[in-house]
Coordinates of C-alpha atoms in Angstrom, one line a residue:
X1 CA 54.8 18.1 27.2
X2 CA 53.3 15.6 29.7
X3 CA 51.1 12.9 28.3
X4 CA 47.5 13.5 29.3
X5 CA 44.5 11.3 29.9
X6 CA 44.2 9.0 26.9
X7 CA 40.5 9.1 27.0
X8 CA 40.0 12.9 27.2
X9 CA 42.9 14.4 25.2
X10 CA 45.5 13.1 22.7
X11 CA 49.1 14.1 22.5
X12 CA 50.5 16.3 19.7
X13 CA 53.0 14.5 17.6
X14 CA 55.1 17.6 17.1
X15 CA 56.1 17.5 20.8
X16 CA 57.7 14.1 20.4
X17 CA 58.4 14.1 16.7
X18 CA 62.1 15.0 17.2
X19 CA 62.7 11.6 18.9
X20 CA 63.7 9.2 16.1
X21 CA 63.8 6.2 18.4
X22 CA 60.0 6.3 19.2
X23 CA 57.9 4.5 16.6
X24 CA 54.6 5.7 15.3
X25 CA 52.4 2.6 14.9
X26 CA 49.1 4.4 14.7
X27 CA 48.5 3.7 11.1
X28 CA 48.4 -0.1 11.8
X29 CA 46.7 -0.1 15.2
X30 CA 43.2 -1.4 15.6
X31 CA 40.5 0.4 17.7
X32 CA 41.1 -2.2 20.4
X33 CA 44.8 -3.0 20.4
X34 CA 46.1 -6.6 20.9
X35 CA 48.0 -7.3 24.1
X36 CA 51.5 -6.1 23.0
X37 CA 53.8 -3.3 24.2
X38 CA 55.6 -0.5 22.5
X39 CA 58.6 -0.7 24.8
X40 CA 59.0 -4.1 26.6
X41 CA 61.5 -2.6 29.0
X42 CA 59.3 0.2 30.1
X43 CA 56.0 -1.9 30.2
X44 CA 54.0 0.9 28.5
X45 CA 50.8 -0.4 26.9
X46 CA 50.3 0.4 23.2
X47 CA 47.3 2.7 23.7
X48 CA 48.5 4.7 26.7
X49 CA 48.4 8.4 26.0
X50 CA 48.7 8.2 22.2
X51 CA 46.0 9.4 19.8
X52 CA 44.3 6.9 17.5
X53 CA 43.8 9.4 14.7
X54 CA 45.5 9.3 11.3
X55 CA 48.8 11.3 11.2
X56 CA 48.5 14.7 9.5
X57 CA 52.0 14.6 7.9
X58 CA 51.9 13.1 4.4
X59 CA 54.5 10.7 3.2
X60 CA 55.5 9.3 6.5
X61 CA 57.5 6.1 6.1
X62 CA 56.2 2.9 7.5
X63 CA 57.0 2.8 11.2
X64 CA 59.6 0.4 12.6
X65 CA 59.8 -0.8 16.2
X66 CA 62.9 0.2 18.1
X67 CA 64.0 0.8 21.6
X68 CA 64.2 4.2 23.1
X69 CA 67.2 5.1 25.3
X70 CA 65.3 6.2 28.4
X71 CA 66.2 4.4 31.6
X72 CA 63.1 3.2 33.5
X73 CA 64.2 5.1 36.6
X74 CA 64.4 8.4 34.9
X75 CA 63.0 11.2 37.1
X76 CA 61.8 13.2 34.1
X77 CA 59.9 10.2 32.9
X78 CA 58.1 9.9 36.2
X79 CA 57.2 13.6 36.2
X80 CA 56.2 13.9 32.6
X81 CA 54.4 10.6 32.0
X82 CA 53.7 8.6 35.1
X83 CA 52.6 11.4 37.5
X84 CA 49.9 13.0 35.3
X85 CA 48.3 9.7 34.4
X86 CA 44.9 9.1 35.9
X87 CA 44.2 5.7 37.4
X88 CA 41.4 4.8 34.9
X89 CA 40.6 1.1 34.5
X90 CA 39.9 0.1 30.9
X91 CA 40.9 -2.0 28.0
X92 CA 42.8 0.7 26.2
X93 CA 40.1 1.3 23.6
X94 CA 39.3 4.9 22.9
X95 CA 35.7 6.0 23.0
X96 CA 34.7 6.8 19.4
X97 CA 31.3 8.3 20.4
X98 CA 32.2 11.7 22.0
X99 CA 28.7 13.3 21.5
X100 CA 26.1 13.4 24.2
X101 CA 24.0 10.3 24.6
X102 CA 20.3 10.8 23.9
X103 CA 18.0 9.7 26.8
X104 CA 16.1 6.5 26.3
X105 CA 12.6 6.9 25.1
X106 CA 10.4 5.1 27.6
X107 CA 6.7 5.9 27.0
X108 CA 4.6 5.7 30.1
X109 CA 1.5 4.2 28.6
X110 CA 3.0 1.1 27.0
X111 CA 3.6 -2.4 28.2
X112 CA 7.1 -3.5 29.0
X113 CA 8.5 -6.5 27.0
X114 CA 9.2 -8.9 29.8
X115 CA 9.1 -12.6 29.7
X116 CA 8.4 -14.7 32.8
X117 CA 9.3 -18.3 33.3
X118 CA 7.8 -20.5 36.0
X119 CA 10.3 -21.1 38.8
X120 CA 11.2 -24.7 39.4
X121 CA 13.3 -26.5 42.0
X122 CA 16.3 -26.6 39.7
X123 CA 14.5 -28.3 36.8
X124 CA 13.2 -31.8 36.4
X125 CA 16.6 -32.9 35.4
X126 CA 17.9 -32.2 38.9
X127 CA 15.3 -34.4 40.6
X128 CA 14.7 -38.1 41.0
X129 CA 12.3 -37.9 38.1
X130 CA 15.1 -37.3 35.5
X131 CA 15.8 -41.0 34.8
X132 CA 12.1 -41.6 34.1
X133 CA 11.6 -38.5 31.9
X134 CA 14.8 -38.9 29.9
X135 CA 13.1 -40.3 26.9
X136 CA 9.9 -38.2 27.1
X137 CA 9.1 -35.6 24.5
X138 CA 9.0 -31.9 25.5
X139 CA 5.2 -31.9 25.1
X140 CA 4.9 -34.8 27.5
X141 CA 7.1 -33.2 30.1
X142 CA 5.2 -29.9 29.8
X143 CA 2.0 -31.7 30.4
X144 CA 3.4 -33.3 33.5
X145 CA 4.7 -29.9 34.7
X146 CA 1.2 -28.5 34.5
X147 CA 0.2 -30.8 37.4
X148 CA 1.9 -28.2 39.7
X149 CA 0.8 -24.6 40.0
X150 CA 3.5 -21.9 39.5
X151 CA 3.1 -21.0 43.1
X152 CA 3.9 -24.6 44.1
X153 CA 7.0 -24.6 42.0
X154 CA 8.1 -21.4 43.8
X155 CA 7.3 -22.9 47.2
X156 CA 9.2 -26.1 46.5
X157 CA 12.3 -24.5 45.2
X158 CA 14.1 -23.4 48.4
X159 CA 13.3 -26.6 50.5
X160 CA 14.6 -28.7 47.6
X161 CA 17.8 -26.7 47.4
X162 CA 18.3 -27.0 51.2
X163 CA 17.8 -30.8 50.9
X164 CA 20.5 -31.0 48.2
X165 CA 23.0 -29.1 50.3
X166 CA 22.4 -31.2 53.4
X167 CA 22.6 -34.5 51.4
X168 CA 25.8 -33.4 49.8
X169 CA 27.4 -32.5 53.1
X170 CA 26.2 -35.7 54.7
X171 CA 27.4 -37.9 51.8
X172 CA 23.8 -39.1 51.0
X173 CA 22.4 -39.7 47.6
X174 CA 19.8 -36.9 47.3
X175 CA 17.8 -38.7 44.6
X176 CA 17.4 -42.0 46.4
X177 CA 17.5 -41.4 50.1
X178 CA 16.5 -43.9 52.7
X179 CA 13.9 -43.3 55.4
X180 CA 16.5 -42.9 58.1
X181 CA 18.3 -40.3 56.0
X182 CA 15.1 -38.3 55.7
X183 CA 14.4 -38.6 59.4
X184 CA 17.9 -37.2 60.1
X185 CA 17.2 -34.3 57.8
X186 CA 14.0 -33.5 59.5
X187 CA 15.8 -33.5 62.9
X188 CA 18.5 -31.2 61.4
X189 CA 15.8 -28.7 60.4
X190 CA 14.4 -28.7 63.9
X191 CA 17.6 -28.8 66.0
X192 CA 19.9 -26.6 63.8
X193 CA 17.6 -24.4 61.7
X194 CA 14.9 -24.0 64.3
X195 CA 12.1 -24.3 61.7
X196 CA 8.5 -24.7 62.7
X197 CA 6.6 -28.1 62.5
X198 CA 4.6 -26.8 59.5
X199 CA 7.8 -25.8 57.6
X200 CA 9.5 -29.1 58.4
X201 CA 6.4 -30.9 57.1
X202 CA 6.7 -28.9 53.8
X203 CA 10.4 -30.0 53.5
X204 CA 9.3 -33.7 54.1
X205 CA 6.7 -33.4 51.3
X206 CA 9.2 -31.8 48.9
X207 CA 11.8 -34.5 49.5
X208 CA 9.2 -37.3 49.1
X209 CA 7.9 -35.7 45.9
X210 CA 11.1 -34.8 44.1
X211 CA 13.2 -37.8 44.9
X212 CA 12.5 -41.0 42.9
X213 CA 8.7 -41.3 42.6
X214 CA 8.9 -45.1 43.3
X215 CA 10.0 -44.3 46.8
X216 CA 7.6 -41.5 47.6
X217 CA 5.1 -43.5 49.6
X218 CA 7.8 -45.4 51.4
X219 CA 9.5 -42.2 52.5
X220 CA 6.5 -40.2 53.7
X221 CA 4.7 -43.1 55.4
X222 CA 7.7 -44.9 57.0
X223 CA 7.3 -45.3 60.7
X224 CA 10.7 -43.7 61.5
X225 CA 9.7 -40.5 59.5
X226 CA 6.2 -40.4 61.0
X227 CA 7.5 -40.7 64.5
X228 CA 10.1 -38.0 63.9
X229 CA 7.4 -35.6 62.7
X230 CA 5.3 -36.5 65.7
X231 CA 8.3 -35.8 68.0
X232 CA 9.0 -32.5 66.3
X233 CA 5.4 -31.4 66.7
X234 CA 5.3 -32.4 70.4
X235 CA 8.6 -30.5 71.0
X236 CA 7.1 -27.2 69.7
X237 CA 6.3 -24.8 72.5
X238 CA 2.7 -23.9 72.9
X239 CA 1.8 -20.7 71.0
X240 CA -0.5 -18.1 72.3
X241 CA -3.7 -17.6 70.4
X242 CA -3.0 -15.1 67.6
X243 CA -5.1 -12.0 67.6
X244 CA -6.3 -9.8 64.7
X245 CA -6.8 -6.1 64.4
X246 CA -10.2 -4.5 64.8
X247 CA -12.0 -3.5 61.5
X248 CA -13.7 -0.6 63.4
X249 CA -10.2 1.0 63.7
X250 CA -9.8 1.1 59.9
X251 CA -13.3 2.2 59.3
X252 CA -12.8 5.1 61.6
X253 CA -9.6 6.2 59.7
X254 CA -11.4 6.0 56.4
X255 CA -14.2 8.1 57.7
X256 CA -11.8 10.8 58.7
X257 CA -9.6 10.6 55.6
X258 CA -11.8 10.3 52.5
X259 CA -9.8 9.9 49.2
X260 CA -9.4 12.7 46.7
X261 CA -11.4 12.1 43.6
X262 CA -8.6 13.5 41.4
X263 CA -5.8 11.3 42.9
X264 CA -5.4 8.0 40.9
X265 CA -3.4 6.4 43.8
X266 CA -5.9 7.4 46.5
X267 CA -8.9 6.2 44.5
X268 CA -7.2 2.9 43.6
X269 CA -6.3 2.3 47.2
X270 CA -9.8 3.2 48.4
X271 CA -11.5 0.8 45.9
X272 CA -9.1 -2.0 46.8
X273 CA -9.7 -1.5 50.6
X274 CA -13.5 -1.4 50.1
X275 CA -13.4 -4.6 48.0
X276 CA -11.4 -6.4 50.7
X277 CA -13.7 -5.1 53.4
X278 CA -16.8 -6.0 51.5
X279 CA -15.8 -9.5 50.3
X280 CA -13.3 -10.8 52.8
X281 CA -11.3 -12.4 50.0
X282 CA -7.6 -12.5 49.2
X283 CA -5.5 -9.6 47.9
X284 CA -4.5 -11.9 45.0
X285 CA -8.2 -12.1 44.0
X286 CA -8.2 -8.4 43.2
X287 CA -5.7 -9.1 40.3
X288 CA -8.3 -11.4 38.7
X289 CA -10.8 -8.6 38.3
X290 CA -11.1 -7.4 34.6
X291 CA -13.3 -4.8 32.9
X292 CA -13.8 -6.5 29.5
X293 CA -17.2 -7.7 28.4
X294 CA -16.6 -11.3 29.5
X295 CA -15.6 -10.4 33.1
X296 CA -17.5 -7.2 33.9
X297 CA -21.2 -6.2 33.7
X298 CA -23.0 -3.1 34.5
X299 CA -26.6 -3.7 35.6
X300 CA -27.7 -0.3 36.9
X301 CA -27.3 0.6 39.6
X302 CA -25.2 -2.6 40.3
X303 CA -21.9 -3.7 38.9
X304 CA -20.9 -7.4 38.6
X305 CA -17.4 -8.8 38.3
X306 CA -16.7 -12.4 37.1
X307 CA -13.1 -13.0 38.3
X308 CA -10.7 -14.7 35.9
X309 CA -9.4 -18.1 36.6
X310 CA -6.5 -18.2 39.0
X311 CA -7.7 -18.1 42.5
X312 CA -6.2 -20.4 45.1
X313 CA -9.3 -22.5 45.2
X314 CA -10.1 -22.4 41.5
X315 CA -10.4 -25.8 39.8
X316 CA -11.6 -26.7 36.3
X317 CA -14.8 -27.8 38.0
X318 CA -15.1 -25.0 40.5
X319 CA -14.5 -21.3 40.1
X320 CA -15.0 -18.6 42.7
X321 CA -18.3 -16.8 42.7
X322 CA -19.0 -13.5 41.0
X323 CA -18.9 -10.2 42.8
X324 CA -22.2 -8.2 42.7
X325 CA -21.6 -4.7 44.0
X326 CA -24.6 -2.5 45.0
X327 CA -24.6 1.2 45.9
X328 CA -24.7 2.2 49.6
X329 CA -28.0 3.7 50.6
X330 CA -26.8 6.7 52.6
X331 CA -23.1 7.4 52.3
X332 CA -21.1 8.0 49.1
X333 CA -17.8 7.1 50.9
X334 CA -18.8 3.4 51.1
X335 CA -20.5 3.4 47.7
X336 CA -18.5 0.9 45.6
X337 CA -20.2 1.5 42.2
X338 CA -19.6 5.2 42.6
X339 CA -15.9 4.8 43.4
X340 CA -15.5 2.3 40.6
X341 CA -16.9 4.8 38.1
X342 CA -14.4 7.4 39.4
X343 CA -11.6 4.8 39.1
X344 CA -12.6 3.8 35.5
X345 CA -12.5 7.5 34.4
X346 CA -9.1 8.1 36.0
X347 CA -7.9 4.8 34.6
X348 CA -9.0 5.7 31.1
X349 CA -7.0 9.0 31.2
X350 CA -3.9 7.1 32.5
X351 CA -4.0 4.3 29.9
X352 CA -4.6 6.6 26.9
X353 CA -4.5 4.4 23.8
X354 CA -3.1 1.4 25.7
X355 CA -5.6 -1.4 26.0
X356 CA -5.6 -3.2 29.4
X357 CA -8.4 -5.2 30.8
X358 CA -7.2 -5.4 34.4
X359 CA -9.2 -3.3 36.8
X360 CA -6.2 -2.2 38.8
X361 CA -3.1 -0.8 37.0
X362 CA 0.1 0.7 38.3
X363 CA -0.3 4.1 39.8
X364 CA 3.1 5.4 38.7
X365 CA 5.8 4.7 36.2
X366 CA 5.0 2.6 33.1
X367 CA 1.4 1.6 32.8
X368 CA 0.9 -2.1 33.4
X369 CA -1.4 -4.4 35.4
X370 CA -1.0 -4.0 39.1
X371 CA 0.5 -7.1 40.7
X372 CA -0.5 -8.6 44.0
X373 CA 2.6 -7.0 45.6
X374 CA 1.6 -3.6 44.3
X375 CA -2.0 -3.8 45.6
X376 CA -0.8 -5.1 48.9
X377 CA 1.5 -2.1 49.2
X378 CA -1.4 0.2 48.6
X379 CA -3.6 -1.2 51.3
X380 CA -0.7 -1.6 53.7
X381 CA -0.2 2.2 53.6
X382 CA -3.8 2.5 54.7
X383 CA -3.3 0.1 57.6
X384 CA -0.2 1.9 58.7
X385 CA -1.9 5.3 58.5
X386 CA -4.7 3.9 60.7
X387 CA -2.2 2.7 63.3
X388 CA -2.6 -1.0 62.4
X389 CA 0.6 -3.0 62.3
X390 CA -0.4 -5.9 60.1
X391 CA 0.2 -7.2 56.6
X392 CA -2.3 -6.8 53.7
X393 CA -3.0 -10.5 53.9
X394 CA -4.6 -10.1 57.3
X395 CA -7.7 -8.5 55.7
X396 CA -9.2 -11.9 55.1
X397 CA -9.0 -12.9 58.7
X398 CA -10.0 -9.6 60.2
X399 CA -13.0 -9.1 58.0
X400 CA -14.5 -12.5 58.3
X401 CA -13.7 -12.7 62.1
X402 CA -15.6 -9.4 62.4
X403 CA -18.6 -10.9 60.6
X404 CA -18.6 -13.9 62.9
X405 CA -18.6 -11.6 66.0
X406 CA -21.5 -9.7 64.4
X407 CA -23.5 -13.0 64.4
X408 CA -23.5 -13.3 60.6
X409 CA -24.5 -16.9 59.7
X410 CA -21.5 -19.2 59.0
X411 CA -22.9 -20.2 55.6
X412 CA -23.0 -16.6 54.6
X413 CA -19.4 -16.0 55.7
X414 CA -18.2 -19.1 53.7
X415 CA -20.1 -18.0 50.6
X416 CA -18.8 -14.4 50.7
X417 CA -15.2 -15.4 51.3
X418 CA -15.3 -18.3 48.8
X419 CA -14.7 -21.1 51.3
X420 CA -16.2 -24.6 50.9
X421 CA -15.3 -25.9 54.3
X422 CA -16.1 -24.3 57.6
X423 CA -13.1 -26.0 59.2
X424 CA -10.8 -23.9 57.0
X425 CA -12.3 -20.7 58.5
X426 CA -12.6 -21.8 62.1
X427 CA -9.1 -23.3 62.3
X428 CA -7.0 -20.9 60.3
X429 CA -8.8 -17.5 60.0
X430 CA -11.1 -16.9 63.0
X431 CA -9.2 -14.8 65.5
X432 CA -10.1 -12.7 68.5
X433 CA -9.5 -9.0 68.2
X434 CA -6.6 -7.3 70.0
X435 CA -8.8 -4.6 71.6
X436 CA -12.6 -5.1 71.9
X437 CA -14.4 -2.1 70.4
X438 CA -17.9 -0.9 70.8
X439 CA -20.5 -2.7 68.6
X440 CA -20.4 -1.5 65.0
X441 CA -21.4 -2.4 61.5
X442 CA -19.1 -2.8 58.5
X443 CA -20.8 -0.5 55.9
X444 CA -18.8 -2.0 53.0
X445 CA -20.4 -5.4 53.5
X446 CA -23.8 -4.0 52.7
X447 CA -22.9 -3.6 49.0
X448 CA -21.5 -7.0 48.3
X449 CA -23.3 -10.2 47.3
X450 CA -21.7 -13.3 45.9
X451 CA -23.2 -14.3 42.6
X452 CA -23.2 -17.8 41.0

């Protein structure tokens, strides 16, 4: 009979037992056969179409290798062996586990075991610092690495890789470049890559930082490099003043689409949007809100959050202010303490016995702290539903620009948004609105007071 698929069905020995020139080497074969052949002339692998079970006939003599008198071009061979064979890629090993595989048990309310390492621009050994740090202990190197935030490592990684590629193609030592070489690299980024002046300035800073530190000041302050940066900035076309979306448009959508108190996703999104509208702070700051005793206080009818360390402006000597949330006087839709109470109840049901201190947790799948990207996706769905084509990060500019147009004192805006310099707000965040709306008041701001 024709040989079948070696994976799904074996061949009965009785159908080929009458042929004395075909050897039976199953008693000595391993589960994964070595790379040898039964018949060198035919080129048939050892495990093709033969069962790996022990023969049933007792007293079989030890098998001997011999050649079988079948010509390779035999039509019967092609019909009985080669034609039925499926084209299955494998190593010839039979699958010993034929039973159904049990599904993996993945409980929802447990943390995943994931380890995260800080990204780096290829490692300190790939930079000009390697010769200096070669005899440093791991503890000393770790202390030096702590001088850069994880976000800075991630920001430096790609510019440094781009510099290494360009230096290699230009036959330049990437660890000890000259100022003319750096100036040429900056011109390459402008002429070939078409990068903006700000991005090119970042590349210049990365190269000056991660090449040999003895040359850092010489590279960044060299007249040739400085003039090249000035020429790049002057060559940039004038940009139109960027505009920002109107907060009144989002407020109107929220008014017409209140969240369902039984939907964990809708309540989580509503609380996140209200906190951004009330404070004007970054989306990342929402990941720093915890509900343990050291970061959360209930002072009826108010609630106070003391954010954990990790904001962009946090320093050992300066932390962002606390968030004191008061109830809205007339409308429950804008009452942050009310919706926080609802969120905590739904959150407790979702967490079960799992202990998490983060205020925001994932709304589906395995229960874990909600990342900045997850929260940004939540609030982005609200912006899209309101007809606003903007990213979640635009909340900071939109909310504080709206406060400035409402004649809120600048000092109050800086305190609410955790800014220490008015220049930061006026230069980088204050924007005119796309379409001027009728005068309005942001009801969410009434329930937020920065606390020190």
